[in-house]
Amino acid sequence: MRTTSPVWVEIDAGAIAHNLDVVRGEVGITTRLCGVVKADAYGHGIPVVLPILTAAGVDTIGITSNQEAEEVRRLGFPGRIIRLRTALRDEIQEGARLDIEEWVGGGDHARVVVAAARSLGRPLRVHLSLNSTGLSRDGMDWDDPQAQPHLRRIAASPELAIVGVCSHFPCEDADDVRAGALAFRNQAGAAERVLGAPRGRFEKHCATSYAALTVPDSRMDMVRIGAALYGDTSAAIPDLLPAMRLVSRIAAINPYPAGSTVGYDRAARIDRSSRLAVIPVGYADGYPRTLGGRGHGLGPGTFAPVIDRLAMNSLVIDVTQVPSAQVGDEVVLYGRQGSAQIRSADIERASGTIAAGSYTAWARLNPRVVVDVPASESVPTG
Ligand SMILES: *Cc1c(COP(=O)(O)O)cnc(C)c1O
C-alpha cells in the first residue's frame, strides 16, 4: 500500500499477530480472551486487527461504539461482541441488531437496559459491573444500601439475560490489582448467589492487559486484552512489539545562523548555526503541540529534537548533528526506526498526556498503511 500523504500511520500486522501469540502464551488456552478493538482498534484499524484475532481463534470482541460493532459484524464476525462501557438507551436499542452484550453500569443503569429491552420486545444479554476495584465509574458499589435491592430486582427482570459479572481496575500497579481482583472474586460470588446464576455461576472478568500479564489471579474466566495486542502496555513482558509508527519525510532543509529564533512566538532560539529540517506534520494532524520543543524525530539511527512550537501542519527538527540528512528522508515521530525507537513512555514524558490519546488521533486524521515486518527485524519494547 502506498500513500502520497506527507504523513501516515504505519501498522505492523505481523507485530499484532506476534503480540497475540505472546499474550496467549502467558494466559494459557483455558482462559477466554476478549480482543479489545475500541477506538478503531486503538487506531490500528478494525479491518487489520479483527482477521488476526479470528485467525487465532478469538471468539469474543470488546468494543465501545455501535459503529465498531457494525464494522466487526460487516467483516463477518459471528462471535460475541461485548460493549466495554455503559451505553445510552438509544444506543442500546440501535445496537441490539448487532447482538451486543451490554455493560450494566449500576442499579439505575439496569433500569435503562430493561427499558431498552422492553422496547425491543426481547431480553438483552448483559454483564453486571461491580465497583469491587474502586474505580467508582460504572459499577455497583457493594456497600451501597441499595445494592441488594438492586440485585434482587435485576434477578427478577426477565429482560436481562445475565452472562457475566465484571469489574475494571483503576491502576496499573500489581498490589492494587491483586487486592481488587480478590475483592471482585468475593463480591462476584456473592452477587451470583443473589442473582441465581444458572449452573451456579456467571462469567467473571476484570483483567485488562496489565492485570492479565502481571497478576495471574486476576484472569478468572476471561481477560479483556487491548493494549498488549498493540505492544503498548506497562506490563513487564519484553517480547511485545510496538505495532504502530507515525511517519513523515523531510520536506526541506535550510541553514540558519546562530542567534536565529525558530517558529511561532520566537519560542525557540538557536545559539549556534544550525541545519533545520521542516517536517509536514503539525498539531492539526494530531501531533500534540505540547511536544513542541520536547519531541523527537528519528532518522536512521539518530534522534533529532523537535525544536519549534509546532504549526498547524508543520514542525521543525534540528538536523545539525545529522550531516547525512536530506530532503525526502523518512522521519519517524513515534515507533521504531531500525534499532532505535520512540515509545509511548517517551511521548508521555515529553507531552504530559497519555500516548493513546495521541496515536488514536493520528490514526483518525492520517492515512493508514499496513505492513508486515518479520519479527526478527522487530525491536522489543522492553
Ligand atoms: C479498554 C478496556 C480494556 C482493555 O484494556 P487494555 O489495558 O488496553 O488491555 C478492558 N476493559 C475495559 C472495560 C476497557 O475499557
Short mmCIF file of C-alpha atoms and ligand atoms in Angstrom, two decimals:
data_model
loop_
_atom_site.label_atom_id
_atom_site.label_comp_id
_atom_site.label_asym_id
_atom_site.label_seq_id
_atom_site.Cartn_x
_atom_site.Cartn_y
_atom_site.Cartn_z
CA MET A 1 0.00 0.00 0.00
CA ARG A 2 1.35 3.45 -0.92
CA THR A 3 0.23 6.88 0.11
CA THR A 4 1.14 10.31 -1.22
CA SER A 5 0.15 11.88 2.08
CA PRO A 6 3.14 13.61 3.69
CA VAL A 7 2.36 11.90 6.98
CA TRP A 8 0.99 8.46 7.60
CA VAL A 9 0.41 5.87 10.27
CA GLU A 10 2.08 2.56 9.63
CA ILE A 11 0.64 -0.58 11.18
CA ASP A 12 2.71 -3.72 11.52
CA ALA A 13 0.20 -6.56 11.23
CA GLY A 14 2.91 -9.12 11.98
CA ALA A 15 3.64 -7.43 15.30
CA ILE A 16 -0.02 -7.65 16.32
CA ALA A 17 -0.17 -11.36 15.45
CA HIS A 18 3.05 -11.91 17.37
CA ASN A 19 1.73 -9.99 20.40
CA LEU A 20 -1.43 -12.08 20.41
CA ASP A 21 0.73 -15.22 20.47
CA VAL A 22 2.73 -13.82 23.36
CA VAL A 23 -0.43 -12.99 25.34
CA ARG A 24 -1.89 -16.43 24.61
CA GLY A 25 1.35 -17.99 25.80
CA GLU A 26 1.15 -16.04 29.06
CA VAL A 27 -2.52 -16.51 29.92
CA GLY A 28 -2.84 -20.07 28.58
CA ILE A 29 -5.57 -21.56 26.47
CA THR A 30 -8.19 -22.18 29.12
CA THR A 31 -8.81 -18.50 29.83
CA ARG A 32 -11.12 -16.89 27.27
CA LEU A 33 -9.59 -13.89 25.53
CA CYS A 34 -11.71 -10.89 24.60
CA GLY A 35 -9.85 -8.92 21.89
CA VAL A 36 -10.45 -5.23 22.52
CA VAL A 37 -10.88 -3.14 19.36
CA LYS A 38 -12.43 0.04 20.77
CA ALA A 39 -11.33 3.35 19.19
CA ASP A 40 -10.90 1.51 15.86
CA ALA A 41 -8.54 -0.98 17.47
CA TYR A 42 -6.61 1.75 19.27
CA GLY A 43 -6.09 3.35 15.86
CA HIS A 44 -4.66 0.21 14.28
CA GLY A 45 -7.84 -0.41 12.28
CA ILE A 46 -10.54 -2.98 12.93
CA PRO A 47 -10.17 -4.41 9.40
CA VAL A 48 -6.48 -5.04 10.15
CA VAL A 49 -6.87 -6.42 13.65
CA LEU A 50 -10.08 -8.47 13.53
CA PRO A 51 -8.81 -11.05 10.98
CA ILE A 52 -5.69 -11.56 13.11
CA LEU A 53 -7.85 -12.21 16.16
CA THR A 54 -10.26 -14.56 14.44
CA ALA A 55 -7.45 -16.48 12.72
CA ALA A 56 -6.08 -17.20 16.19
CA GLY A 57 -9.46 -18.43 17.42
CA VAL A 58 -10.53 -15.38 19.43
CA ASP A 59 -14.32 -15.63 19.72
CA THR A 60 -15.11 -12.54 21.82
CA ILE A 61 -14.56 -8.93 20.81
CA GLY A 62 -14.71 -5.82 23.01
CA ILE A 63 -15.99 -2.57 21.51
CA THR A 64 -17.43 0.66 22.82
CA SER A 65 -19.46 2.21 19.94
CA ASN A 66 -22.17 0.77 17.73
CA GLN A 67 -20.09 1.77 14.68
CA GLU A 68 -17.30 -0.50 15.85
CA ALA A 69 -19.73 -3.37 16.41
CA GLU A 70 -21.19 -2.70 12.97
CA GLU A 71 -17.77 -2.93 11.37
CA VAL A 72 -16.96 -6.13 13.27
CA ARG A 73 -20.21 -7.71 12.00
CA ARG A 74 -19.69 -6.33 8.47
CA LEU A 75 -16.37 -8.16 8.41
CA GLY A 76 -18.30 -11.35 9.08
CA PHE A 77 -17.55 -11.92 12.76
CA PRO A 78 -20.12 -14.39 14.14
CA GLY A 79 -18.93 -14.48 17.77
CA ARG A 80 -19.68 -12.49 20.88
CA ILE A 81 -19.37 -8.71 20.99
CA ILE A 82 -19.21 -7.09 24.43
CA ARG A 83 -19.60 -3.37 24.98
CA LEU A 84 -16.96 -2.23 27.46
CA ARG A 85 -18.79 0.78 28.82
CA THR A 86 -22.24 1.80 29.90
CA ALA A 87 -24.34 2.81 26.92
CA LEU A 88 -27.21 5.24 26.49
CA ARG A 89 -30.68 3.86 25.91
CA ASP A 90 -30.89 4.89 22.22
CA GLU A 91 -27.51 3.38 21.62
CA ILE A 92 -28.53 0.09 23.23
CA GLN A 93 -31.69 -0.12 21.16
CA GLU A 94 -29.89 0.74 17.95
CA GLY A 95 -27.06 -1.68 18.71
CA ALA A 96 -29.33 -4.60 19.53
CA ARG A 97 -29.46 -5.70 15.86
CA LEU A 98 -25.70 -6.26 16.14
CA ASP A 99 -26.18 -8.61 19.06
CA ILE A 100 -24.08 -6.67 21.55
CA GLU A 101 -23.74 -7.86 25.14
CA GLU A 102 -24.23 -4.71 27.22
CA TRP A 103 -22.23 -3.49 30.24
CA VAL A 104 -24.71 -2.76 33.04
CA GLY A 105 -23.18 0.16 34.90
CA GLY A 106 -25.06 0.10 38.21
CA GLY A 107 -28.53 -0.41 39.61
CA ASP A 108 -30.11 2.59 37.92
CA HIS A 109 -28.46 1.82 34.63
CA ALA A 110 -30.01 -1.64 34.83
CA ARG A 111 -33.40 0.10 34.55
CA VAL A 112 -32.23 1.80 31.34
CA VAL A 113 -31.24 -1.55 29.85
CA VAL A 114 -34.55 -3.06 30.96
CA ALA A 115 -36.43 -0.21 29.25
CA ALA A 116 -34.43 -0.73 26.05
CA ALA A 117 -35.15 -4.47 26.14
CA ARG A 118 -38.88 -3.82 26.64
CA SER A 119 -38.94 -1.54 23.60
CA LEU A 120 -37.19 -4.22 21.61
CA GLY A 121 -39.55 -6.89 22.89
CA ARG A 122 -36.75 -9.28 23.82
CA PRO A 123 -34.20 -9.82 26.55
CA LEU A 124 -30.67 -8.42 26.26
CA ARG A 125 -27.53 -10.27 27.21
CA VAL A 126 -25.63 -8.27 29.83
CA HIS A 127 -22.61 -8.15 32.11
CA LEU A 128 -23.14 -6.57 35.51
CA SER A 129 -20.33 -4.28 36.61
CA LEU A 130 -19.31 -4.22 40.28
CA ASN A 131 -17.23 -1.49 41.89
CA SER A 132 -15.05 -4.06 43.69
CA THR A 133 -11.83 -2.48 42.40
CA GLY A 134 -12.78 1.04 43.48
CA LEU A 135 -12.82 2.63 40.04
CA SER A 136 -16.10 4.30 41.04
CA ARG A 137 -17.13 4.90 37.47
CA ASP A 138 -19.74 2.45 36.33
CA GLY A 139 -20.03 -0.38 38.78
CA MET A 140 -22.45 -1.14 41.57
CA ASP A 141 -20.88 -0.50 44.96
CA TRP A 142 -21.28 -3.39 47.36
CA ASP A 143 -21.67 -1.10 50.38
CA ASP A 144 -24.48 0.90 48.81
CA PRO A 145 -27.60 0.09 50.90
CA GLN A 146 -29.44 -0.19 47.59
CA ALA A 147 -27.07 -2.83 46.22
CA GLN A 148 -29.05 -5.83 47.48
CA PRO A 149 -32.46 -4.47 46.40
CA HIS A 150 -30.92 -3.63 43.00
CA LEU A 151 -29.53 -7.13 42.67
CA ARG A 152 -32.85 -8.71 43.59
CA ARG A 153 -34.65 -6.50 41.07
CA ILE A 154 -32.12 -7.37 38.37
CA ALA A 155 -32.52 -11.07 39.22
CA ALA A 156 -36.28 -10.69 38.80
CA SER A 157 -36.03 -8.90 35.43
CA PRO A 158 -36.71 -11.29 32.55
CA GLU A 159 -35.46 -8.51 30.22
CA LEU A 160 -31.90 -9.07 31.46
CA ALA A 161 -30.14 -12.26 30.44
CA ILE A 162 -27.10 -12.11 32.67
CA VAL A 163 -23.99 -13.52 31.05
CA GLY A 164 -21.24 -12.16 33.22
CA VAL A 165 -20.16 -10.15 36.24
CA CYS A 166 -17.32 -7.74 35.63
CA SER A 167 -15.12 -5.01 37.05
CA HIS A 168 -12.35 -2.74 35.80
CA PHE A 169 -9.10 -1.69 37.50
CA PRO A 170 -8.18 1.92 38.25
CA CYS A 171 -4.39 1.38 38.45
CA GLU A 172 -1.59 -0.42 36.71
CA ASP A 173 0.01 -1.50 39.97
CA ALA A 174 0.41 -5.15 40.94
CA ASP A 175 -0.65 -4.81 44.61
CA ASP A 176 -3.63 -2.68 43.67
CA VAL A 177 -4.70 -5.24 41.05
CA ARG A 178 -4.19 -8.16 43.44
CA ALA A 179 -6.39 -6.56 46.11
CA GLY A 180 -9.04 -5.51 43.60
CA ALA A 181 -9.16 -8.95 42.00
CA LEU A 182 -9.66 -10.60 45.39
CA ALA A 183 -12.45 -8.19 46.36
CA PHE A 184 -14.07 -8.74 42.97
CA ARG A 185 -13.88 -12.51 43.26
CA ASN A 186 -15.67 -12.40 46.61
CA GLN A 187 -18.31 -9.86 45.62
CA ALA A 188 -18.97 -11.52 42.27
CA GLY A 189 -19.50 -14.83 44.07
CA ALA A 190 -21.94 -13.20 46.48
CA ALA A 191 -23.72 -11.44 43.62
CA GLU A 192 -24.10 -14.74 41.80
CA ARG A 193 -25.93 -16.21 44.75
CA VAL A 194 -28.42 -13.30 44.82
CA LEU A 195 -28.80 -13.30 41.06
CA GLY A 196 -29.36 -17.05 40.97
CA ALA A 197 -26.74 -17.93 38.41
CA PRO A 198 -27.64 -20.86 36.21
CA ARG A 199 -25.26 -23.76 36.94
CA GLY A 200 -24.13 -21.70 39.94
CA ARG A 201 -22.01 -19.13 38.15
CA PHE A 202 -21.64 -16.40 35.57
CA GLU A 203 -18.57 -15.49 33.57
CA LYS A 204 -16.30 -13.43 35.85
CA HIS A 205 -13.90 -10.96 34.28
CA CYS A 206 -11.93 -7.95 35.36
CA ALA A 207 -8.44 -8.18 33.81
CA THR A 208 -7.02 -5.79 31.23
CA SER A 209 -3.65 -6.35 29.55
CA TYR A 210 -1.65 -5.11 32.51
CA ALA A 211 -3.62 -7.15 35.06
CA ALA A 212 -3.71 -10.33 32.97
CA LEU A 213 0.02 -10.22 32.28
CA THR A 214 1.04 -9.21 35.80
CA VAL A 215 -1.36 -10.85 38.27
CA PRO A 216 -2.45 -14.35 37.18
CA ASP A 217 -5.17 -14.39 39.86
CA SER A 218 -6.94 -11.58 38.03
CA ARG A 219 -7.56 -13.66 34.90
CA MET A 220 -10.61 -15.64 36.06
CA ASP A 221 -12.89 -16.71 33.19
CA MET A 222 -11.90 -14.09 30.64
CA VAL A 223 -9.24 -11.43 30.06
CA ARG A 224 -10.01 -8.26 28.07
CA ILE A 225 -6.88 -7.51 26.08
CA GLY A 226 -6.30 -4.29 24.16
CA ALA A 227 -3.00 -2.53 24.87
CA ALA A 228 -0.85 -5.67 24.78
CA LEU A 229 -2.06 -6.54 21.27
CA TYR A 230 -0.71 -3.24 20.09
CA GLY A 231 2.56 -3.52 22.03
CA ASP A 232 1.72 -0.62 24.31
CA THR A 233 1.32 -1.98 27.83
CA SER A 234 3.23 -1.20 31.00
CA ALA A 235 3.20 -4.92 31.88
CA ALA A 236 6.77 -6.21 32.04
CA ILE A 237 6.61 -8.54 29.03
CA PRO A 238 9.64 -7.70 26.90
CA ASP A 239 8.55 -9.80 23.92
CA LEU A 240 5.72 -7.49 22.92
CA LEU A 241 6.34 -5.42 19.80
CA PRO A 242 5.03 -1.92 19.18
CA ALA A 243 2.73 -2.13 16.15
CA MET A 244 2.38 1.49 15.07
CA ARG A 245 4.66 4.14 13.65
CA LEU A 246 3.89 7.76 12.80
CA VAL A 247 5.98 8.54 9.76
CA SER A 248 6.72 11.54 7.57
CA ARG A 249 9.56 12.87 5.43
CA ILE A 250 11.86 15.85 5.42
CA ALA A 251 10.29 18.42 3.10
CA ALA A 252 13.12 20.99 3.15
CA ILE A 253 16.39 21.70 4.97
CA ASN A 254 17.89 25.15 5.50
CA PRO A 255 20.92 26.52 7.31
CA TYR A 256 20.19 29.34 9.80
CA PRO A 257 22.71 31.49 11.60
CA ALA A 258 23.44 31.44 15.32
CA GLY A 259 21.02 33.65 17.22
CA SER A 260 18.04 32.93 14.96
CA THR A 261 14.71 32.38 16.62
CA VAL A 262 12.66 29.47 15.29
CA GLY A 263 8.94 29.16 14.73
CA TYR A 264 5.94 30.90 16.21
CA ASP A 265 6.23 33.24 19.12
CA ARG A 266 10.02 33.09 18.63
CA ALA A 267 9.72 30.40 21.28
CA ALA A 268 12.96 28.63 20.31
CA ARG A 269 16.38 30.11 19.69
CA ILE A 270 19.47 28.51 18.22
CA ASP A 271 22.77 29.59 19.72
CA ARG A 272 24.93 28.06 17.01
CA SER A 273 24.48 27.97 13.25
CA SER A 274 22.16 25.06 12.53
CA ARG A 275 20.63 22.96 9.80
CA LEU A 276 16.90 22.86 10.38
CA ALA A 277 14.52 20.49 8.61
CA VAL A 278 10.82 21.11 8.16
CA ILE A 279 8.52 18.10 8.51
CA PRO A 280 4.97 18.38 7.12
CA VAL A 281 3.21 17.32 10.35
CA GLY A 282 1.53 19.63 12.84
CA TYR A 283 -1.00 19.76 15.61
CA ALA A 284 -3.91 19.51 13.16
CA ASP A 285 -2.52 16.11 12.16
CA GLY A 286 -2.72 15.03 15.77
CA TYR A 287 0.88 15.62 16.83
CA PRO A 288 0.46 17.17 20.30
CA ARG A 289 1.50 20.79 20.47
CA THR A 290 2.93 20.07 23.90
CA LEU A 291 5.69 18.14 22.09
CA GLY A 292 6.94 21.38 20.54
CA GLY A 293 10.45 21.82 21.91
CA ARG A 294 10.28 18.38 23.56
CA GLY A 295 9.55 15.67 20.99
CA HIS A 296 11.91 13.93 18.63
CA GLY A 297 12.09 12.79 15.05
CA LEU A 298 14.01 9.64 14.30
CA GLY A 299 16.03 9.30 11.15
CA PRO A 300 18.03 6.13 10.53
CA GLY A 301 19.87 5.66 13.83
CA THR A 302 19.55 9.23 15.05
CA PHE A 303 17.28 11.33 17.21
CA ALA A 304 16.67 14.90 16.08
CA PRO A 305 14.89 17.20 18.50
CA VAL A 306 11.66 18.95 17.58
CA ILE A 307 12.66 22.50 18.35
CA ASP A 308 9.83 24.82 17.41
CA ARG A 309 6.42 25.40 18.91
CA LEU A 310 4.64 23.45 16.13
CA ALA A 311 2.42 24.88 13.44
CA MET A 312 -0.92 23.55 12.27
CA ASN A 313 0.70 21.34 9.63
CA SER A 314 4.46 21.52 10.09
CA LEU A 315 7.19 21.26 12.65
CA VAL A 316 10.94 21.85 12.67
CA ILE A 317 13.63 19.41 13.73
CA ASP A 318 17.28 20.24 14.20
CA VAL A 319 19.44 18.01 11.99
CA THR A 320 22.72 19.81 12.59
CA GLN A 321 24.14 16.64 14.15
CA VAL A 322 22.94 14.51 11.24
CA PRO A 323 25.01 15.66 8.26
CA SER A 324 23.63 12.85 6.11
CA ALA A 325 20.02 14.07 6.49
CA GLN A 326 18.49 15.13 3.21
CA VAL A 327 15.20 16.16 1.71
CA GLY A 328 12.92 13.17 1.27
CA ASP A 329 14.40 11.18 4.17
CA GLU A 330 11.87 9.30 6.25
CA VAL A 331 11.38 10.65 9.77
CA VAL A 332 9.66 8.57 12.42
CA LEU A 333 7.83 10.57 15.09
CA TYR A 334 6.55 7.54 17.01
CA GLY A 335 7.55 3.90 16.88
CA ARG A 336 10.68 2.19 15.78
CA GLN A 337 13.26 3.04 13.17
CA GLY A 338 15.98 0.46 12.76
CA SER A 339 17.32 -0.36 16.19
CA ALA A 340 16.03 2.81 17.86
CA GLN A 341 12.51 3.79 18.81
CA ILE A 342 10.28 6.48 20.24
CA ARG A 343 7.98 4.77 22.72
CA SER A 344 4.71 5.71 24.34
CA ALA A 345 6.62 6.43 27.54
CA ASP A 346 8.83 8.94 25.67
CA ILE A 347 5.78 10.71 24.25
CA GLU A 348 4.11 10.69 27.66
CA ARG A 349 7.11 12.03 29.49
CA ALA A 350 7.60 14.80 26.95
CA SER A 351 3.98 15.79 26.41
CA GLY A 352 2.45 15.11 29.82
CA THR A 353 -0.50 13.38 28.13
CA ILE A 354 -1.33 9.72 27.53
CA ALA A 355 0.17 8.38 24.28
CA ALA A 356 -3.02 6.50 23.36
CA GLY A 357 -4.79 9.86 23.18
CA SER A 358 -2.30 10.92 20.53
CA TYR A 359 -2.00 7.77 18.47
CA THR A 360 -5.74 7.17 18.23
CA ALA A 361 -5.96 10.74 16.86
CA TRP A 362 -3.11 10.21 14.35
CA ALA A 363 -4.95 7.19 13.04
CA ARG A 364 -8.20 9.12 12.61
CA LEU A 365 -6.54 12.04 10.89
CA ASN A 366 -3.97 10.42 8.61
CA PRO A 367 -3.86 7.56 6.12
CA ARG A 368 -3.03 4.12 7.43
CA VAL A 369 -0.51 1.89 5.69
CA VAL A 370 -0.33 -1.77 6.70
CA VAL A 371 2.98 -3.58 6.60
CA ASP A 372 4.13 -6.94 7.90
CA VAL A 373 7.64 -6.74 9.29
CA PRO A 374 9.32 -10.10 10.00
CA ALA A 375 9.53 -10.49 13.79
CA SER A 376 13.30 -10.99 13.52
CA GLU A 377 13.64 -7.38 12.35
CA SER A 378 11.49 -6.01 15.15
CA VAL A 379 12.82 -4.44 18.29
CA PRO A 380 11.18 -5.47 21.56
CA THR A 381 9.75 -2.70 23.74
CA GLY A 382 11.50 -3.97 26.90
C1 LIG B 1 -10.10 -0.61 27.21
C2 LIG B 1 -10.62 -1.60 28.15
C3 LIG B 1 -9.97 -2.82 28.31
C4 LIG B 1 -8.66 -3.15 27.65
O1 LIG B 1 -7.64 -2.57 28.41
P1 LIG B 1 -6.10 -2.65 27.97
O2 LIG B 1 -5.36 -2.06 29.09
O3 LIG B 1 -5.99 -1.84 26.72
O4 LIG B 1 -5.79 -4.08 27.72
C5 LIG B 1 -10.57 -3.74 29.16
N1 LIG B 1 -11.72 -3.46 29.81
C6 LIG B 1 -12.35 -2.28 29.69
C7 LIG B 1 -13.59 -2.03 30.46
C8 LIG B 1 -11.82 -1.30 28.87
O5 LIG B 1 -12.44 -0.13 28.75
#
